[in-house]
Amino acid sequence: MRVLVAVLLLAGALAACGGRPEQAGCGLADPARVTALTGAHPITTRRGTIADLQDHGDALRCTTGTPDRSVDIEAIRHPGPMPYPRRHCAEGWVFAGSPADYAPACQVHQGRGGTTLLLRRAGEYVVTVAVRRSDLHWAGDAEEALVIADQVAARLE
């Protein structure tokens, strides 16, 4: 029953966003990469466009998920320094990438699951990718989130 309610809520959100079904990753990231994190048959919603972000500074958001897992992508214009979220990183920070080119990711335990939130600077934009799951099998989530963030950043150039 809980799964049915979650699916109906996500379907309602999709209808409110224009009714057209979105592809996993909203065309911002490789759908196969996103569904590898969410599982099969995710529901995707998108708010905003790249053009609106670039022309007006309006945030761009894409959520792809199932009742057990989701990937949230957000891109905002933020040309100045951006402080890291400190109080919400109870499990600490991990770094994805290489020593020469890395991005920080915050990990938080919530209930029986957790979230990995990666932050990536892309010129005057900040791209965040949050991977949420109902379990704590999050090893590798930061690396996968970095690949997704880099794909979004490439579309913003």
PDB file of C-alpha atoms in Angstrom:
ATOM      1  CA  MET A   1       0.000   0.000   0.000  1.00  0.00           C
ATOM      2  CA  ARG A   2       2.832   2.403   0.884  1.00  0.00           C
ATOM      3  CA  VAL A   3       4.430   1.808  -2.520  1.00  0.00           C
ATOM      4  CA  LEU A   4       1.127   2.525  -4.290  1.00  0.00           C
ATOM      5  CA  VAL A   5       0.689   5.795  -2.387  1.00  0.00           C
ATOM      6  CA  ALA A   6       4.245   6.877  -3.239  1.00  0.00           C
ATOM      7  CA  VAL A   7       3.729   6.063  -6.917  1.00  0.00           C
ATOM      8  CA  LEU A   8       0.439   7.984  -6.984  1.00  0.00           C
ATOM      9  CA  LEU A   9       2.055  11.003  -5.318  1.00  0.00           C
ATOM     10  CA  LEU A  10       4.918  11.013  -7.802  1.00  0.00           C
ATOM     11  CA  ALA A  11       2.472  10.613 -10.694  1.00  0.00           C
ATOM     12  CA  GLY A  12       0.511  13.600  -9.384  1.00  0.00           C
ATOM     13  CA  ALA A  13       3.666  15.662  -9.203  1.00  0.00           C
ATOM     14  CA  LEU A  14       4.466  14.666 -12.764  1.00  0.00           C
ATOM     15  CA  ALA A  15       1.026  15.753 -13.939  1.00  0.00           C
ATOM     16  CA  ALA A  16       1.448  19.082 -12.161  1.00  0.00           C
ATOM     17  CA  CYS A  17       4.725  19.672 -14.027  1.00  0.00           C
ATOM     18  CA  GLY A  18       3.179  19.570 -17.481  1.00  0.00           C
ATOM     19  CA  GLY A  19       1.993  16.012 -17.917  1.00  0.00           C
ATOM     20  CA  ARG A  20       4.807  14.934 -20.252  1.00  0.00           C
ATOM     21  CA  PRO A  21       6.735  12.007 -18.788  1.00  0.00           C
ATOM     22  CA  GLU A  22      10.369  12.875 -18.220  1.00  0.00           C
ATOM     23  CA  GLN A  23      13.263  10.592 -18.990  1.00  0.00           C
ATOM     24  CA  ALA A  24      15.414   9.551 -16.015  1.00  0.00           C
ATOM     25  CA  GLY A  25      17.936  12.341 -15.462  1.00  0.00           C
ATOM     26  CA  CYS A  26      15.745  14.851 -17.362  1.00  0.00           C
ATOM     27  CA  GLY A  27      18.131  14.984 -20.299  1.00  0.00           C
ATOM     28  CA  LEU A  28      20.764  16.453 -17.982  1.00  0.00           C
ATOM     29  CA  ALA A  29      22.515  13.158 -17.239  1.00  0.00           C
ATOM     30  CA  ASP A  30      22.764   9.728 -18.830  1.00  0.00           C
ATOM     31  CA  PRO A  31      19.492   7.910 -18.010  1.00  0.00           C
ATOM     32  CA  ALA A  32      21.331   4.605 -17.533  1.00  0.00           C
ATOM     33  CA  ARG A  33      23.607   6.186 -14.874  1.00  0.00           C
ATOM     34  CA  VAL A  34      20.617   7.559 -12.999  1.00  0.00           C
ATOM     35  CA  THR A  35      18.554   4.360 -13.140  1.00  0.00           C
ATOM     36  CA  ALA A  36      21.588   2.364 -11.987  1.00  0.00           C
ATOM     37  CA  LEU A  37      21.210   4.291  -8.717  1.00  0.00           C
ATOM     38  CA  THR A  38      17.396   4.360  -8.508  1.00  0.00           C
ATOM     39  CA  GLY A  39      16.469   0.937  -9.817  1.00  0.00           C
ATOM     40  CA  ALA A  40      14.082   0.042 -12.603  1.00  0.00           C
ATOM     41  CA  HIS A  41      10.958   2.013 -13.527  1.00  0.00           C
ATOM     42  CA  PRO A  42      11.630   5.302 -11.745  1.00  0.00           C
ATOM     43  CA  ILE A  43       9.341   8.298 -11.965  1.00  0.00           C
ATOM     44  CA  THR A  44      11.000  11.572 -12.955  1.00  0.00           C
ATOM     45  CA  THR A  45       9.933  15.182 -12.479  1.00  0.00           C
ATOM     46  CA  ARG A  46      11.669  18.313 -13.693  1.00  0.00           C
ATOM     47  CA  ARG A  47      11.329  21.965 -12.739  1.00  0.00           C
ATOM     48  CA  GLY A  48      13.079  24.607 -14.782  1.00  0.00           C
ATOM     49  CA  THR A  49      15.182  24.599 -17.919  1.00  0.00           C
ATOM     50  CA  ILE A  50      18.814  25.212 -18.763  1.00  0.00           C
ATOM     51  CA  ALA A  51      17.774  28.326 -20.678  1.00  0.00           C
ATOM     52  CA  ASP A  52      15.912  29.740 -17.659  1.00  0.00           C
ATOM     53  CA  LEU A  53      18.892  29.003 -15.432  1.00  0.00           C
ATOM     54  CA  GLN A  54      21.335  30.673 -17.794  1.00  0.00           C
ATOM     55  CA  ASP A  55      19.124  33.613 -18.789  1.00  0.00           C
ATOM     56  CA  HIS A  56      17.312  34.384 -15.522  1.00  0.00           C
ATOM     57  CA  GLY A  57      19.126  32.477 -12.774  1.00  0.00           C
ATOM     58  CA  ASP A  58      16.088  30.252 -12.075  1.00  0.00           C
ATOM     59  CA  ALA A  59      17.028  26.983 -10.354  1.00  0.00           C
ATOM     60  CA  LEU A  60      16.895  23.768 -12.373  1.00  0.00           C
ATOM     61  CA  ARG A  61      15.762  20.630 -10.539  1.00  0.00           C
ATOM     62  CA  CYS A  62      15.307  17.015 -11.584  1.00  0.00           C
ATOM     63  CA  THR A  63      14.133  14.207  -9.325  1.00  0.00           C
ATOM     64  CA  THR A  64      14.212  10.600 -10.463  1.00  0.00           C
ATOM     65  CA  GLY A  65      13.094   7.946  -8.032  1.00  0.00           C
ATOM     66  CA  THR A  66      11.359   4.886  -6.797  1.00  0.00           C
ATOM     67  CA  PRO A  67       9.902   4.451  -3.309  1.00  0.00           C
ATOM     68  CA  ASP A  68      13.259   3.072  -2.074  1.00  0.00           C
ATOM     69  CA  ARG A  69      15.783   5.277  -3.885  1.00  0.00           C
ATOM     70  CA  SER A  70      16.044   8.612  -5.622  1.00  0.00           C
ATOM     71  CA  VAL A  71      18.504  10.895  -7.345  1.00  0.00           C
ATOM     72  CA  ASP A  72      17.909  14.644  -7.019  1.00  0.00           C
ATOM     73  CA  ILE A  73      19.841  16.948  -9.334  1.00  0.00           C
ATOM     74  CA  GLU A  74      19.854  20.699  -8.774  1.00  0.00           C
ATOM     75  CA  ALA A  75      21.742  23.432 -10.595  1.00  0.00           C
ATOM     76  CA  ILE A  76      21.748  27.007  -9.344  1.00  0.00           C
ATOM     77  CA  ARG A  77      23.596  30.143 -10.328  1.00  0.00           C
ATOM     78  CA  HIS A  78      25.953  30.943  -7.483  1.00  0.00           C
ATOM     79  CA  PRO A  79      29.049  32.788  -8.716  1.00  0.00           C
ATOM     80  CA  GLY A  80      30.422  33.537  -5.251  1.00  0.00           C
ATOM     81  CA  PRO A  81      31.934  31.243  -2.646  1.00  0.00           C
ATOM     82  CA  MET A  82      29.478  28.772  -1.196  1.00  0.00           C
ATOM     83  CA  PRO A  83      29.809  27.414   2.335  1.00  0.00           C
ATOM     84  CA  TYR A  84      29.479  23.671   2.833  1.00  0.00           C
ATOM     85  CA  PRO A  85      26.484  22.468   4.842  1.00  0.00           C
ATOM     86  CA  ARG A  86      28.024  21.654   8.220  1.00  0.00           C
ATOM     87  CA  ARG A  87      25.341  20.614  10.667  1.00  0.00           C
ATOM     88  CA  HIS A  88      23.661  18.090   8.378  1.00  0.00           C
ATOM     89  CA  CYS A  89      26.723  15.926   7.624  1.00  0.00           C
ATOM     90  CA  ALA A  90      26.462  13.624  10.618  1.00  0.00           C
ATOM     91  CA  GLU A  91      28.371  10.756   8.981  1.00  0.00           C
ATOM     92  CA  GLY A  92      31.035  13.080   7.629  1.00  0.00           C
ATOM     93  CA  TRP A  93      32.494  14.005   4.270  1.00  0.00           C
ATOM     94  CA  VAL A  94      33.881  11.854   1.506  1.00  0.00           C
ATOM     95  CA  PHE A  95      35.608  13.067  -1.632  1.00  0.00           C
ATOM     96  CA  ALA A  96      34.847  11.755  -5.105  1.00  0.00           C
ATOM     97  CA  GLY A  97      37.215  11.985  -8.030  1.00  0.00           C
ATOM     98  CA  SER A  98      40.976  12.207  -8.075  1.00  0.00           C
ATOM     99  CA  PRO A  99      43.336  14.274  -5.914  1.00  0.00           C
ATOM    100  CA  ALA A 100      43.726  16.689  -8.841  1.00  0.00           C
ATOM    101  CA  ASP A 101      39.991  17.029  -9.516  1.00  0.00           C
ATOM    102  CA  TYR A 102      37.605  16.127  -6.717  1.00  0.00           C
ATOM    103  CA  ALA A 103      34.244  17.123  -5.276  1.00  0.00           C
ATOM    104  CA  PRO A 104      33.076  16.912  -1.653  1.00  0.00           C
ATOM    105  CA  ALA A 105      30.092  14.772  -0.701  1.00  0.00           C
ATOM    106  CA  CYS A 106      28.250  14.860   2.603  1.00  0.00           C
ATOM    107  CA  GLN A 107      26.780  11.631   3.986  1.00  0.00           C
ATOM    108  CA  VAL A 108      23.844  11.560   6.377  1.00  0.00           C
ATOM    109  CA  HIS A 109      22.183   8.553   8.026  1.00  0.00           C
ATOM    110  CA  GLN A 110      18.370   8.896   8.109  1.00  0.00           C
ATOM    111  CA  GLY A 111      16.220   6.158   9.601  1.00  0.00           C
ATOM    112  CA  ARG A 112      17.443   2.873   8.119  1.00  0.00           C
ATOM    113  CA  GLY A 113      18.848   4.606   5.046  1.00  0.00           C
ATOM    114  CA  GLY A 114      20.864   7.600   4.121  1.00  0.00           C
ATOM    115  CA  THR A 115      21.757  10.346   1.694  1.00  0.00           C
ATOM    116  CA  THR A 116      24.949  11.242  -0.111  1.00  0.00           C
ATOM    117  CA  LEU A 117      24.939  14.909  -1.205  1.00  0.00           C
ATOM    118  CA  LEU A 118      27.677  15.866  -3.664  1.00  0.00           C
ATOM    119  CA  LEU A 119      28.521  19.506  -4.472  1.00  0.00           C
ATOM    120  CA  ARG A 120      30.222  20.417  -7.762  1.00  0.00           C
ATOM    121  CA  ARG A 121      31.216  23.893  -8.919  1.00  0.00           C
ATOM    122  CA  ALA A 122      30.743  24.463 -12.669  1.00  0.00           C
ATOM    123  CA  GLY A 123      31.835  28.010 -13.488  1.00  0.00           C
ATOM    124  CA  GLU A 124      29.223  30.348 -12.038  1.00  0.00           C
ATOM    125  CA  TYR A 125      26.900  27.417 -11.221  1.00  0.00           C
ATOM    126  CA  VAL A 126      26.759  24.920  -8.386  1.00  0.00           C
ATOM    127  CA  VAL A 127      25.441  21.464  -9.208  1.00  0.00           C
ATOM    128  CA  THR A 128      24.273  19.259  -6.349  1.00  0.00           C
ATOM    129  CA  VAL A 129      23.412  15.605  -6.709  1.00  0.00           C
ATOM    130  CA  ALA A 130      21.687  13.870  -3.788  1.00  0.00           C
ATOM    131  CA  VAL A 131      21.453  10.089  -3.803  1.00  0.00           C
ATOM    132  CA  ARG A 132      18.866   8.866  -1.295  1.00  0.00           C
ATOM    133  CA  ARG A 133      18.362   5.221  -0.405  1.00  0.00           C
ATOM    134  CA  SER A 134      16.413   3.210   2.133  1.00  0.00           C
ATOM    135  CA  ASP A 135      19.525   1.213   3.064  1.00  0.00           C
ATOM    136  CA  LEU A 136      23.096   2.148   3.911  1.00  0.00           C
ATOM    137  CA  HIS A 137      24.720   0.476   0.903  1.00  0.00           C
ATOM    138  CA  TRP A 138      26.014   3.849  -0.249  1.00  0.00           C
ATOM    139  CA  ALA A 139      29.621   2.961  -1.020  1.00  0.00           C
ATOM    140  CA  GLY A 140      30.298   4.384  -4.476  1.00  0.00           C
ATOM    141  CA  ASP A 141      27.339   6.793  -4.448  1.00  0.00           C
ATOM    142  CA  ALA A 142      29.658   9.821  -4.290  1.00  0.00           C
ATOM    143  CA  GLU A 143      31.615   8.636  -7.349  1.00  0.00           C
ATOM    144  CA  GLU A 144      28.405   8.022  -9.314  1.00  0.00           C
ATOM    145  CA  ALA A 145      27.030  11.404  -8.218  1.00  0.00           C
ATOM    146  CA  LEU A 146      30.235  13.058  -9.468  1.00  0.00           C
ATOM    147  CA  VAL A 147      29.790  11.530 -12.927  1.00  0.00           C
ATOM    148  CA  ILE A 148      26.193  12.810 -13.015  1.00  0.00           C
ATOM    149  CA  ALA A 149      27.257  16.276 -11.794  1.00  0.00           C
ATOM    150  CA  ASP A 150      29.941  16.454 -14.484  1.00  0.00           C
ATOM    151  CA  GLN A 151      27.369  15.534 -17.147  1.00  0.00           C
ATOM    152  CA  VAL A 152      25.097  18.348 -15.935  1.00  0.00           C
ATOM    153  CA  ALA A 153      28.031  20.777 -15.841  1.00  0.00           C
ATOM    154  CA  ALA A 154      28.906  19.921 -19.453  1.00  0.00           C
ATOM    155  CA  ARG A 155      25.360  20.891 -20.498  1.00  0.00           C
ATOM    156  CA  LEU A 156      25.683  24.244 -18.715  1.00  0.00           C
ATOM    157  CA  GLU A 157      28.767  25.295 -20.712  1.00  0.00           C
TER     158      GLU A 157
END
